[in-house]
Coordinates of C-alpha atoms and ligand atoms in Angstrom, one line a residue:
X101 CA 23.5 8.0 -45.9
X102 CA 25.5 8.9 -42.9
X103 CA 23.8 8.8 -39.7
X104 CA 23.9 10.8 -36.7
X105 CA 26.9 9.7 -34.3
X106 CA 27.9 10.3 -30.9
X107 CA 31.2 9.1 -29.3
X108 CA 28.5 7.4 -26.3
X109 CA 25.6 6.2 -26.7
X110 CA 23.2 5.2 -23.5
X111 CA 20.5 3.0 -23.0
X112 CA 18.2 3.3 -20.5
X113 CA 17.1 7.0 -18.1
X114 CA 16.8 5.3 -14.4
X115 CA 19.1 5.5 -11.9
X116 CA 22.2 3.8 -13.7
X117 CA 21.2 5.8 -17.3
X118 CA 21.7 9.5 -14.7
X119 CA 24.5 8.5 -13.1
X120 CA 25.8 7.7 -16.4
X121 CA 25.0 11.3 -18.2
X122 CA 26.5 13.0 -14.7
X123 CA 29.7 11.2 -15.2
X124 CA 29.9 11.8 -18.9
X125 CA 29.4 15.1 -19.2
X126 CA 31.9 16.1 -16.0
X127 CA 34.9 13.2 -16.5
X128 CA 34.9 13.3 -20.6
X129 CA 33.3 17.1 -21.0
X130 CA 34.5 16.7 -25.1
X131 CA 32.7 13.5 -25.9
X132 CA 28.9 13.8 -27.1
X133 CA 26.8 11.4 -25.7
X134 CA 22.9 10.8 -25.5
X135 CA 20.5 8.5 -23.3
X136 CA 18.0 6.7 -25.3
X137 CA 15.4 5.9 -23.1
X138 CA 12.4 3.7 -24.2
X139 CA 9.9 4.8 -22.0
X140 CA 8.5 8.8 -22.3
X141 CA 9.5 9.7 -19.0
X142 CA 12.8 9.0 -16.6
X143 CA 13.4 7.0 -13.4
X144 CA 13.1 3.5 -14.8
X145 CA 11.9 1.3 -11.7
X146 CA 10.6 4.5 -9.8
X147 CA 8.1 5.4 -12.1
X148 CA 7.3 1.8 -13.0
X149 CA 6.4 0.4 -10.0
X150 CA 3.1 2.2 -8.7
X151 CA 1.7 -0.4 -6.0
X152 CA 0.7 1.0 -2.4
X153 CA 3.3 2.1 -0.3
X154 CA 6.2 1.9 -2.9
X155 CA 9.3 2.6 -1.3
X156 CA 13.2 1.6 -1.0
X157 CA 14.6 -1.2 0.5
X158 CA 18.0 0.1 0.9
X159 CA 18.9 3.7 2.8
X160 CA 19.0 6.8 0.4
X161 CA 22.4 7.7 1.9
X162 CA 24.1 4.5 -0.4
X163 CA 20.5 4.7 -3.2
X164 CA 21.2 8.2 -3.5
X165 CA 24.4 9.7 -6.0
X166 CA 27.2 10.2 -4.4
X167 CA 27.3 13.8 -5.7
X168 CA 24.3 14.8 -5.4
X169 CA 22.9 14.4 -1.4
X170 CA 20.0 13.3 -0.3
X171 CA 18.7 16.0 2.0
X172 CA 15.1 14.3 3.3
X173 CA 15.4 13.3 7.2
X174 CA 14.0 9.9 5.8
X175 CA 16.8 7.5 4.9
X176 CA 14.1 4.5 3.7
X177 CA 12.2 6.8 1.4
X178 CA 8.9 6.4 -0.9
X179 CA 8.6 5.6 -4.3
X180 CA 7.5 9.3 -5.3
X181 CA 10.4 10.8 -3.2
X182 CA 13.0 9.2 -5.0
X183 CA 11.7 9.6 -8.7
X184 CA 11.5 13.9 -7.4
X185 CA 15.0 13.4 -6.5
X186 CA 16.1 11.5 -9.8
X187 CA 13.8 14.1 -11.8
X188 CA 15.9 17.3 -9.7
X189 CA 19.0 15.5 -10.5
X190 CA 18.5 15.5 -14.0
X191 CA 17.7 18.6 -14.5
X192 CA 19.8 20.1 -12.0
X193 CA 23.0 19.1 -14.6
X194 CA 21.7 19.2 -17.9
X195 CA 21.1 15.9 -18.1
X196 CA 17.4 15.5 -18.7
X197 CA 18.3 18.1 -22.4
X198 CA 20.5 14.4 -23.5
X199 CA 17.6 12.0 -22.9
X200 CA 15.9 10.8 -26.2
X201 CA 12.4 9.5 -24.9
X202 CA 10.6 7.1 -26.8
X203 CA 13.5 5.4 -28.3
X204 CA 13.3 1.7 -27.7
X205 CA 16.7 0.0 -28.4
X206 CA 15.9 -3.5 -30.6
X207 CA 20.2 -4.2 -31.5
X208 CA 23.5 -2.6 -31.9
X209 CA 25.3 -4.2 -33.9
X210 CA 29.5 -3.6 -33.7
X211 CA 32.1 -3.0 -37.0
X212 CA 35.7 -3.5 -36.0
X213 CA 36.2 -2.2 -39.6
X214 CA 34.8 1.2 -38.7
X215 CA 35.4 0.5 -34.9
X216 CA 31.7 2.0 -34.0
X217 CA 28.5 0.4 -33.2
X218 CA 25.0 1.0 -35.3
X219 CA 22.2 0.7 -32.8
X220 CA 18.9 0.4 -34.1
X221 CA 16.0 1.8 -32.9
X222 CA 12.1 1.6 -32.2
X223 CA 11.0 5.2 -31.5
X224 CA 7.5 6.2 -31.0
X225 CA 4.2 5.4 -31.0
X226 CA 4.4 4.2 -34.6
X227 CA 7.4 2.4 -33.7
X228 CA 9.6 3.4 -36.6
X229 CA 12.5 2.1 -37.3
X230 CA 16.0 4.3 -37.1
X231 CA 19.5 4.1 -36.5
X232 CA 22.6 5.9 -34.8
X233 CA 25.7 5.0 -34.2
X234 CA 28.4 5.5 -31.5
X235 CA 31.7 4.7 -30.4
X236 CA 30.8 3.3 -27.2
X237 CA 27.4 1.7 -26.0
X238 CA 26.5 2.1 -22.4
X239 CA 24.0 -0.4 -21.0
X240 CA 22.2 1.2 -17.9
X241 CA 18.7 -0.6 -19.0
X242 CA 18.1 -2.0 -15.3
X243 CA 17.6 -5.8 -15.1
X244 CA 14.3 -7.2 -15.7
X245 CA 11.5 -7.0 -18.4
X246 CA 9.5 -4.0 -17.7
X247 CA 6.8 -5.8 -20.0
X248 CA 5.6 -8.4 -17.4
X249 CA 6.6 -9.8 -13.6
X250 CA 6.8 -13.5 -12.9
X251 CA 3.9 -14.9 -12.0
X252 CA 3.9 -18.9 -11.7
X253 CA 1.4 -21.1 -13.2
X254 CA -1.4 -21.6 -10.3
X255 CA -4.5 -24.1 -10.7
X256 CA -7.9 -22.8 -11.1
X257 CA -6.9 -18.7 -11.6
X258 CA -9.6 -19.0 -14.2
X259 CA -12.4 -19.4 -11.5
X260 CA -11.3 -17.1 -9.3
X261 CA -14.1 -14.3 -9.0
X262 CA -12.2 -11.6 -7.5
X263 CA -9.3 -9.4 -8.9
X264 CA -5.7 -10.5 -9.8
X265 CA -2.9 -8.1 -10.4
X266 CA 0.9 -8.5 -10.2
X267 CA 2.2 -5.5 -8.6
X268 CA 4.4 -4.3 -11.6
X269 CA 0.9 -4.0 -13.3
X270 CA -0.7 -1.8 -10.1
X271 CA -3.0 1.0 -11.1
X272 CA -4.9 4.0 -9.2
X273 CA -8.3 1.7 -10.3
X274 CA -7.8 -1.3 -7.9
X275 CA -9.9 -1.0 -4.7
X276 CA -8.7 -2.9 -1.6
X277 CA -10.5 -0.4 1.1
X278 CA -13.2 -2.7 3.2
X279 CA -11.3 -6.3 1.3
X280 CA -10.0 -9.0 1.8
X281 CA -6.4 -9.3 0.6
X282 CA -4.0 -11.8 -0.5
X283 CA -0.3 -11.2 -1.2
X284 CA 1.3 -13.6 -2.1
X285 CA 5.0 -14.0 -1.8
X286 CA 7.6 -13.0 0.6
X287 CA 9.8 -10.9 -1.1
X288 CA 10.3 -7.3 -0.7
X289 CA 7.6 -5.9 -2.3
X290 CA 5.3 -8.5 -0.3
X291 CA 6.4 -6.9 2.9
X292 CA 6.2 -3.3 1.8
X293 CA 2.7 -3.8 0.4
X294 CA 1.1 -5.9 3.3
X295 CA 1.3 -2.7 6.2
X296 CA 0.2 -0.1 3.8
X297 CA -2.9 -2.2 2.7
X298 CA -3.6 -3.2 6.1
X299 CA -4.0 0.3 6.5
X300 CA -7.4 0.5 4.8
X301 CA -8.1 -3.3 3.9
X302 CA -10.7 -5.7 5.9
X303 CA -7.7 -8.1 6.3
X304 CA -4.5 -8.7 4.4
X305 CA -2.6 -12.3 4.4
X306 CA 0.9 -12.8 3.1
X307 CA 0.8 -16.1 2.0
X308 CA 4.3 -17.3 1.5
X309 CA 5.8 -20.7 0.5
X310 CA 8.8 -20.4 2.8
X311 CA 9.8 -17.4 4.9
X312 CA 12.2 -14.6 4.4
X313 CA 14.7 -13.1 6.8
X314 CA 12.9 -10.1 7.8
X315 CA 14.9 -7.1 9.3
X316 CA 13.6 -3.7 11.1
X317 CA 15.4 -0.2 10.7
X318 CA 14.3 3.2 11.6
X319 CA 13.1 5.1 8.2
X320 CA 14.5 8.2 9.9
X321 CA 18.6 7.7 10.2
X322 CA 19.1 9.5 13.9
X323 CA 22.9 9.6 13.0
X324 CA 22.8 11.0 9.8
X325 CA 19.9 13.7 10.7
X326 CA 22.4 15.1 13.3
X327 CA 25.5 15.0 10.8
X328 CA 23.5 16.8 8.4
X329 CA 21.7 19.8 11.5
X330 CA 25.4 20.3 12.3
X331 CA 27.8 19.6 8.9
X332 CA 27.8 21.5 5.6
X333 CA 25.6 19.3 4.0
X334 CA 28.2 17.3 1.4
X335 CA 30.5 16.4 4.3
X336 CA 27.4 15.4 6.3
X337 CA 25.7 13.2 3.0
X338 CA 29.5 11.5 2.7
X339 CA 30.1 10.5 6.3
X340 CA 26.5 8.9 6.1
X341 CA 27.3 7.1 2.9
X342 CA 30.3 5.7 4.2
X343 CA 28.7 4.8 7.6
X344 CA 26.0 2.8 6.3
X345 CA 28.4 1.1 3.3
X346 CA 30.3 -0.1 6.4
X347 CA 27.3 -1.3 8.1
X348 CA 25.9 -3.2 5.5
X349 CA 29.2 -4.5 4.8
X350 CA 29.7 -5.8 8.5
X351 CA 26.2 -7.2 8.8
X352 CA 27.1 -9.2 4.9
X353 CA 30.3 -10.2 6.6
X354 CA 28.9 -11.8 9.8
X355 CA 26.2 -13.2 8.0
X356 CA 28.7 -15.3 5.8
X357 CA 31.1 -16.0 8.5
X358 CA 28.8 -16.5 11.6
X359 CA 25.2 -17.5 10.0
X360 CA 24.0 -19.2 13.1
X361 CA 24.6 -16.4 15.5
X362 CA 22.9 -13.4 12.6
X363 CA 20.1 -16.0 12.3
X364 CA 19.6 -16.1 15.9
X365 CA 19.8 -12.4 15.9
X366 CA 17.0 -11.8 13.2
X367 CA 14.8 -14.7 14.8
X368 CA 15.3 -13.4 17.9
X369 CA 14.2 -9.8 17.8
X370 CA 11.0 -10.9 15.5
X371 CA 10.5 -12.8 18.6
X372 CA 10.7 -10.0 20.5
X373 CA 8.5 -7.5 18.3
X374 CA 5.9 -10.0 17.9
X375 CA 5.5 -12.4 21.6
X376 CA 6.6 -15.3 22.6
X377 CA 3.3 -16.7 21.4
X378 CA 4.3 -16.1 17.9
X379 CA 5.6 -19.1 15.3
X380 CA 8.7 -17.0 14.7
X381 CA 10.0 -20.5 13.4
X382 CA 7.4 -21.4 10.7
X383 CA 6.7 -17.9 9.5
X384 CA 10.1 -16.1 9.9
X385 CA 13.1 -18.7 10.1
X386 CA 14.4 -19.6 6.3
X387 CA 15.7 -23.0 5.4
X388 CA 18.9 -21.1 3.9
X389 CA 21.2 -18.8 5.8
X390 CA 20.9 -14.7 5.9
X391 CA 22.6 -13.6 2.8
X392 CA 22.0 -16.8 0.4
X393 CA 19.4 -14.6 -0.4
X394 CA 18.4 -11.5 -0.1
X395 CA 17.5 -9.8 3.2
X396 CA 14.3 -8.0 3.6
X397 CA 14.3 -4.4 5.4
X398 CA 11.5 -3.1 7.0
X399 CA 11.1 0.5 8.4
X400 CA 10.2 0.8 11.9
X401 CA 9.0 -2.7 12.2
X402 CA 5.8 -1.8 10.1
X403 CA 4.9 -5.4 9.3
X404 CA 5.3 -6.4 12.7
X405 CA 2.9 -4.1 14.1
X406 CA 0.2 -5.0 11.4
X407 CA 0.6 -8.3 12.4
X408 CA 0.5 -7.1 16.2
X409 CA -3.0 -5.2 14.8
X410 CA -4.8 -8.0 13.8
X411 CA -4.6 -6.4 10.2
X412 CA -2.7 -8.4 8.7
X413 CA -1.3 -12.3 9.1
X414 CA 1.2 -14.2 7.3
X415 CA 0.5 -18.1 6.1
X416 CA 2.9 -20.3 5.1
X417 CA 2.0 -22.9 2.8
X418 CA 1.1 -23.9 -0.9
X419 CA -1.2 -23.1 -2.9
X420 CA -3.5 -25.9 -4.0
X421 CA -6.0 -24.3 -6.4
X422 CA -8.0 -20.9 -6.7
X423 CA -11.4 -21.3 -6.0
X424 CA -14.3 -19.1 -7.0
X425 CA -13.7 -17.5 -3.9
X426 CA -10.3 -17.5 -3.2
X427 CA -7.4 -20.0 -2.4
X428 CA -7.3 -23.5 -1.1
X429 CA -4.1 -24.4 0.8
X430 CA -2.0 -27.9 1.1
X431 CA -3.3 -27.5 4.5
X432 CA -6.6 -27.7 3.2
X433 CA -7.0 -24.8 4.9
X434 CA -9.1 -22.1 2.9
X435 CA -8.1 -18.2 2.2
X436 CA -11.2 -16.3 1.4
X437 CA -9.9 -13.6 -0.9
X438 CA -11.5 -10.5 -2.8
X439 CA -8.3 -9.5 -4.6
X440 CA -5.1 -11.1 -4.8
X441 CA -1.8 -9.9 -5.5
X442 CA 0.7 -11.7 -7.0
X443 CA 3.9 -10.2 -5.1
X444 CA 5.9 -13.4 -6.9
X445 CA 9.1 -11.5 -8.6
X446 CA 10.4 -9.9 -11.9
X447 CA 11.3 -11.7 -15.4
X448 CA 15.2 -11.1 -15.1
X449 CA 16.3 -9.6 -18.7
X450 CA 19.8 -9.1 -19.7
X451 CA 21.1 -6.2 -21.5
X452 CA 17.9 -4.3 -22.2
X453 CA 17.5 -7.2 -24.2
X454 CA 19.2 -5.3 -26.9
X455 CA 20.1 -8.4 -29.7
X456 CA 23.8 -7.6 -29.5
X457 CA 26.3 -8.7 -32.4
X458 CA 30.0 -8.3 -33.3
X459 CA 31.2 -8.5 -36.8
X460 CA 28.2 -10.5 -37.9
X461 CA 28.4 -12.9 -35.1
X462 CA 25.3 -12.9 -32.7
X463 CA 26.3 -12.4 -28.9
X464 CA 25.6 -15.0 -26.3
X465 CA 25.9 -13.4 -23.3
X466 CA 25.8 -16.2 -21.3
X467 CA 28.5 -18.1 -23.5
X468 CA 30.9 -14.8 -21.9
X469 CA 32.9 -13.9 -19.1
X470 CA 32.3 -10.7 -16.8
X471 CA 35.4 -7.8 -16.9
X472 CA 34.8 -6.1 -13.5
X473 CA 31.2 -6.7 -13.7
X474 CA 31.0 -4.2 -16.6
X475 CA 32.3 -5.3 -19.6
X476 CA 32.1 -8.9 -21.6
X477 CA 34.4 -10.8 -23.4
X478 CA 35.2 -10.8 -26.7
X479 CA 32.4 -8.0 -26.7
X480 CA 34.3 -4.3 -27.7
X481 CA 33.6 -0.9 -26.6
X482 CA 30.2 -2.2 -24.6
X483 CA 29.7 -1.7 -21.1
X484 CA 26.9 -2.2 -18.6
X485 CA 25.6 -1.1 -15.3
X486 CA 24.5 -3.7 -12.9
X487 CA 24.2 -2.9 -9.3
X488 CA 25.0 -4.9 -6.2
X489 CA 22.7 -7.6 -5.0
X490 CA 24.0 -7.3 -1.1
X491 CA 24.2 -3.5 -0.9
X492 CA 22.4 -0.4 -2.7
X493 CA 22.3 -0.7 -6.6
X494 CA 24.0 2.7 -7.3
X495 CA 27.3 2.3 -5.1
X496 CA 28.4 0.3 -7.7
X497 CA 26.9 1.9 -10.9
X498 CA 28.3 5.1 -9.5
X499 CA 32.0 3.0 -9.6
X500 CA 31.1 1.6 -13.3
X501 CA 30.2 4.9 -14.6
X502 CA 33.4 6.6 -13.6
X503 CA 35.6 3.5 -14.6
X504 CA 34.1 3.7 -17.9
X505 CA 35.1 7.7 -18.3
X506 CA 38.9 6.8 -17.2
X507 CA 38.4 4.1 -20.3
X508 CA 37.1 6.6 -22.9
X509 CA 39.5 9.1 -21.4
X510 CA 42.4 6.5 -21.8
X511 CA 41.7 5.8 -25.5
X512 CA 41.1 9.1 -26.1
X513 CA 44.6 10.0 -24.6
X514 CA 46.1 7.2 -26.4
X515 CA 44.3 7.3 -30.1
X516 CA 43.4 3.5 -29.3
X517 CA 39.6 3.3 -31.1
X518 CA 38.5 0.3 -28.9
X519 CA 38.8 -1.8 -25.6
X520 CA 38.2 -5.6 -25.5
X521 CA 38.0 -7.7 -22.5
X522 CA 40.1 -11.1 -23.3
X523 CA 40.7 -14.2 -21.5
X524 CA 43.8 -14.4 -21.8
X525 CA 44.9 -16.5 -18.4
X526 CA 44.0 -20.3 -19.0
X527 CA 44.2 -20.7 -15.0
X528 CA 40.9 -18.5 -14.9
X529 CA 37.8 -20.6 -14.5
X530 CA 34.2 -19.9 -15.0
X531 CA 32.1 -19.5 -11.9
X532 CA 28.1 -18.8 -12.1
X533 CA 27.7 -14.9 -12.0
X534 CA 25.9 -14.8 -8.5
X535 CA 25.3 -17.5 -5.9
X536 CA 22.3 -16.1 -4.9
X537 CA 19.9 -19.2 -4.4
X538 CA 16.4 -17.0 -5.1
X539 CA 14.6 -18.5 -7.0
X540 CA 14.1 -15.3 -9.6
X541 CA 18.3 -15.6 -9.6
X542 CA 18.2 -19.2 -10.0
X543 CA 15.3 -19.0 -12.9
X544 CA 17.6 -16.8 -15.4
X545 CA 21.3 -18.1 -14.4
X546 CA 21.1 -19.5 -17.7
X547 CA 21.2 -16.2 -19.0
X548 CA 23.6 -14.3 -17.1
X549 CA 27.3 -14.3 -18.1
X550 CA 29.9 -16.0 -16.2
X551 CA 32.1 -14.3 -13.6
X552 CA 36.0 -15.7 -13.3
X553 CA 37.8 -17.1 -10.2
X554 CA 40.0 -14.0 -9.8
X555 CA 40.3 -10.3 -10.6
X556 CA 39.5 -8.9 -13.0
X557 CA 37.0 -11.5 -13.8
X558 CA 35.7 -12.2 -10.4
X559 CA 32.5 -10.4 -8.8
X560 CA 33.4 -9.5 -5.6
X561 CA 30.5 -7.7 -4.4
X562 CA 32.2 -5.6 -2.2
X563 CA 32.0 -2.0 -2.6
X564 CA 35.5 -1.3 -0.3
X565 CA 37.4 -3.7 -2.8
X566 CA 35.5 -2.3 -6.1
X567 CA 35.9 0.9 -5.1
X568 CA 40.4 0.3 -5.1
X569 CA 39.9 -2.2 -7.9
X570 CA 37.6 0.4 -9.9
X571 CA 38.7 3.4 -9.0
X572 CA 42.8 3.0 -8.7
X573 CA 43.7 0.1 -10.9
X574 CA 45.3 0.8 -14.0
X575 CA 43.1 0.1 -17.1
X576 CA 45.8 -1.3 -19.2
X577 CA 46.2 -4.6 -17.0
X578 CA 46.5 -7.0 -19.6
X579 CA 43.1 -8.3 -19.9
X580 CA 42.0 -5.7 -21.6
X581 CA 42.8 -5.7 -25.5
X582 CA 43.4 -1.4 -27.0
X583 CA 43.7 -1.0 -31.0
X584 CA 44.3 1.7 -32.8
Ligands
FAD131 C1 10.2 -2.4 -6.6 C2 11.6 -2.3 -6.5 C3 12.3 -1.7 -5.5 C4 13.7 -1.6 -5.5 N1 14.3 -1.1 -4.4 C5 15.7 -1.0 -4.4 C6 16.4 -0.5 -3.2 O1 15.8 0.0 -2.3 N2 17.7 -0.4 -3.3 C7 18.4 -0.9 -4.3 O2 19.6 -0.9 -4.3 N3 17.8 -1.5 -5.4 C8 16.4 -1.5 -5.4 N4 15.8 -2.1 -6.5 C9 16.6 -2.5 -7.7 C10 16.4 -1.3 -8.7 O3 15.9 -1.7 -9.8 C11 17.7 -0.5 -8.8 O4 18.0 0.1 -7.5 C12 17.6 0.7 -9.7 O5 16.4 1.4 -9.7 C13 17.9 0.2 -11.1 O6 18.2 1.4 -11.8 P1 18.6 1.2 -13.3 O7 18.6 2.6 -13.9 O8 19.8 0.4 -13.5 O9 17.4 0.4 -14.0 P2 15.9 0.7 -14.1 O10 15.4 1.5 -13.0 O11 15.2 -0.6 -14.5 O12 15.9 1.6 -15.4 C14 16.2 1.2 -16.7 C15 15.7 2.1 -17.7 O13 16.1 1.6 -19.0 C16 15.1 1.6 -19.9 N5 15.3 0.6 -20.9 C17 15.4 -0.8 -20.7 N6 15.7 -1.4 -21.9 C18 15.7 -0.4 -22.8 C19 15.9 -0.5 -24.2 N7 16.1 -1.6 -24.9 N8 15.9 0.7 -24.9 C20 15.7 1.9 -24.3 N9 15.4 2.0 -23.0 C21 15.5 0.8 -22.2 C22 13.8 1.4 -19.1 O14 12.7 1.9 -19.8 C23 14.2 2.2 -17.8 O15 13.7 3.5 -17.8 C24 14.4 -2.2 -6.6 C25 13.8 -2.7 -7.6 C26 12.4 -2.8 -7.6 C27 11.7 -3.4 -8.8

């Protein structure tokens, strides 16, 4: 029985699955590509996620696609806001006609015999089983379980008499108007979610185990509003882009060279927002230095001023045990709680957690080595999307889509049928993927591939270099394998 083929298949309709579709369908116009896309609707995280106050952590200027501007005066935008925007984006291309909803990827498994990859799939409600196949499978499936977040084991949760939710699991039902809230954790969505339920709660703690470096930016980008009153409005969206790429680029580069003096600087205007009264030092001062891991942003200093309000207060400590009533500290110290929130991360996934294999031969991911971030050892015609954990996700999806239309365009041109990343330099050494030292980074390592000591194996997290080594290197540089 033959099956239906496309020359790219896609996997996954967020912000990386888009991007994907736009570059397909305007860099290789002759190849036939679809999205498969488990969910029934697009947006990935920005329809997931539906907890109070949902919003970006990174400006919409870098978030946004480069081809598409983002027009709002708000350059820290809300959850709803962006899935619009990736909703108009589709459809303004075309792109929302390729996505196949309902169609959850299980494995794709790769023939060099017929140099194409059969993907099986789930699709439906009655979860029946089919299968395509394609020349090339593009991975834009995010990078954590959408089934459940992390939530660590904590005594007593089975006395606890109020409500428990983790905020991947939020829904319209949960009342926090007139209660008392815990969040705990100290990660970005914990300091999104505190102001807004401050808002309307009797009190909100954010009760952390260590702190986080906390930073304030406007939500409305002064610069960028002005470029765009006074600039056709591409030229205006493209300075802004590269303005805030070369901020966030700076900032990253002081903090790794200078960590003591950005430290100080973070500290120091915490300090400032909050009193001289104020344990900046317990509550806001990090063992590790800004940049060992991630760097929270808030917009216009929101947590601060629930904080200032009386609203909301922040706790550093450990949890002992729940109680019937709420949670007893190390401290001994008691949090009286009528819902709690468990703000404590994602379950990292790799790869869709599509069971990949080649020839036969299951896939360890981990046991291979990242090509540009993109593409795996050993593993042929298989690419994925996976942003940057220092800047905004899509700067560097937006680089891995089009480097993946000059490959296809490049075999095309040639009449090669495949691509294979091969280590073929014994002087290249394994290095862990990301020396991140979070802890939801340092749970999966394990599962991650390995990045190599130097180009092209080497992760450099830098959208300046990526964007030469992506977008100007040649793709036959000797690491990569083409067979006709
Ligand atoms: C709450 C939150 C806030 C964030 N804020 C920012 C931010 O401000 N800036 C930033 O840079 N990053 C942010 N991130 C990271 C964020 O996930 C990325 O920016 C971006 O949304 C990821 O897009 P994506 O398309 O790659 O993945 P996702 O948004 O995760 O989308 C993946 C899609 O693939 C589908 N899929 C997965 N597996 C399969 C399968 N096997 N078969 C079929 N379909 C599949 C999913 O259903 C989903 O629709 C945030 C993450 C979270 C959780």
């Amino acid at each position: 029985m033959s099956l239906e083929h496309f020359d790219v298949l896609v996997i996954g309709a967020g912000i990386s699955g888009i991007c994907a579709g736009y570059h397909l369908q305007t860099e290789c116009p002759r190849r036939t590509y679809a999205i498969l896309e488990g969910r029934e609707k697009l947006g990935g995280t920005w329809d997931l996620f539906r907890y109070p106050g949902i919003r970006s952590d990174s400006d919409m200027y870098t978030l946004g696609y480069p081809f598409r501007p983002w027009t709002s005066p708000k350059a820290i935008a809300d959850g709803p806001s962006i899935l619009q925007y990736l909703r108009e984006t589709a459809e303004a291309y075309g792109i929302d006609r390729r996505i196949r909803f309902g169609h959850r990827v299980k494995a794709a498994a790769w023939s060099s015999g017929d140099a194409r990859w059969t993907v099986v799939v789930e699709r439906g409600d009655s979860r029946e089983e089919i299968r395509l196949t394609c020349s090339f499978l593009f991975v834009c499936a995010g990078y954590y379980d959408y089934e459940a977040g992390y939530t660590p084991r904590f005594e007593g949760t089975e006395r606890f008499l109020g409500r428990m939710v983790h905020p991947q699991r939020w829904t319209n039902d949960i009342e926090y108007a007139g209660k008392r809230v815990v969040v705990i954790g100290s990660g970005a969505t914990a300091v999104t979610l505190v102001p807004e339920l401050a808002k309307a709660a009797a009190h909100v703690t954010m009760l952390q185990r260590s702190p986080t470096y906390i930073v304030s930016r406007p939500a409305e980008d002064k610069i960028a509003n002005w470029l765009r009153a006074h600039l056709p409005e591409k030229v205006a969206y493209g300075i802004s882009r590269w303005k805030n790429v070369l901020l966030g680029m700076t900032f990253y580069g002081m903090s790794k060279r200078a960590p003591s003096y950005v430290r100080r600087l973070i500290t120091d205007e915490i300090r400032r927002q909050l009193g001289p009264t104020y344990d900046v030092e317990k509550h806001f001062s990090p063992r590790y230095n800004p940049w060992d891991q991630r760097v929270c942003l808030v917009p216009d200093g929101d947590l601060f001023d629930a904080i200032k309000s009386g609203r909301a207060s922040i706790v550093t400590d450990h949890i002992e045990t729940f109680t019937e009533h709420g949670i007893r500290l190390r401290s001994g110290e008691e949090l009286a709680a009528d819902l709690v929130v468990t703000a404590t991360g994602l379950t990292l996934k790799v790869l869709g957690g599509v069971g990949v294999t080649v020839d036969g031969e299951r896939v360890d991911l981990a046991k291979t080595m990242s090509y540009k971030g993109m593409m795996y050892t050993d593993v042929p015609n298989l690419a994925s999307c996976i942003g940057y954990t220092n800047a905004s996700w899509t700067l560097k999806c937006d680089l891995t889509c089009a480097y993946v239309c000059r490959l296809l365009n490049h075999l095309a041109k040639r009449g090669y049928r495949s691509c294979t990343p091969r280590v073929n330099d014994p002087s290249v050494s394994p290095q862990p993927w990301i020396d991140f030292s979070s802890g939801y980074i340092q749970r999966s390592i394990d599962m991650f591939p390995k990045q190599g000591s130097r180009a092209p194996w080497r992760l450099y997290q830098n959208y300046a270099l990526d964007t030469l080594s992506l977008g100007l290197a040649p793709v036959e540089d000797g690491a990569m394998e083409f067979l006709a």
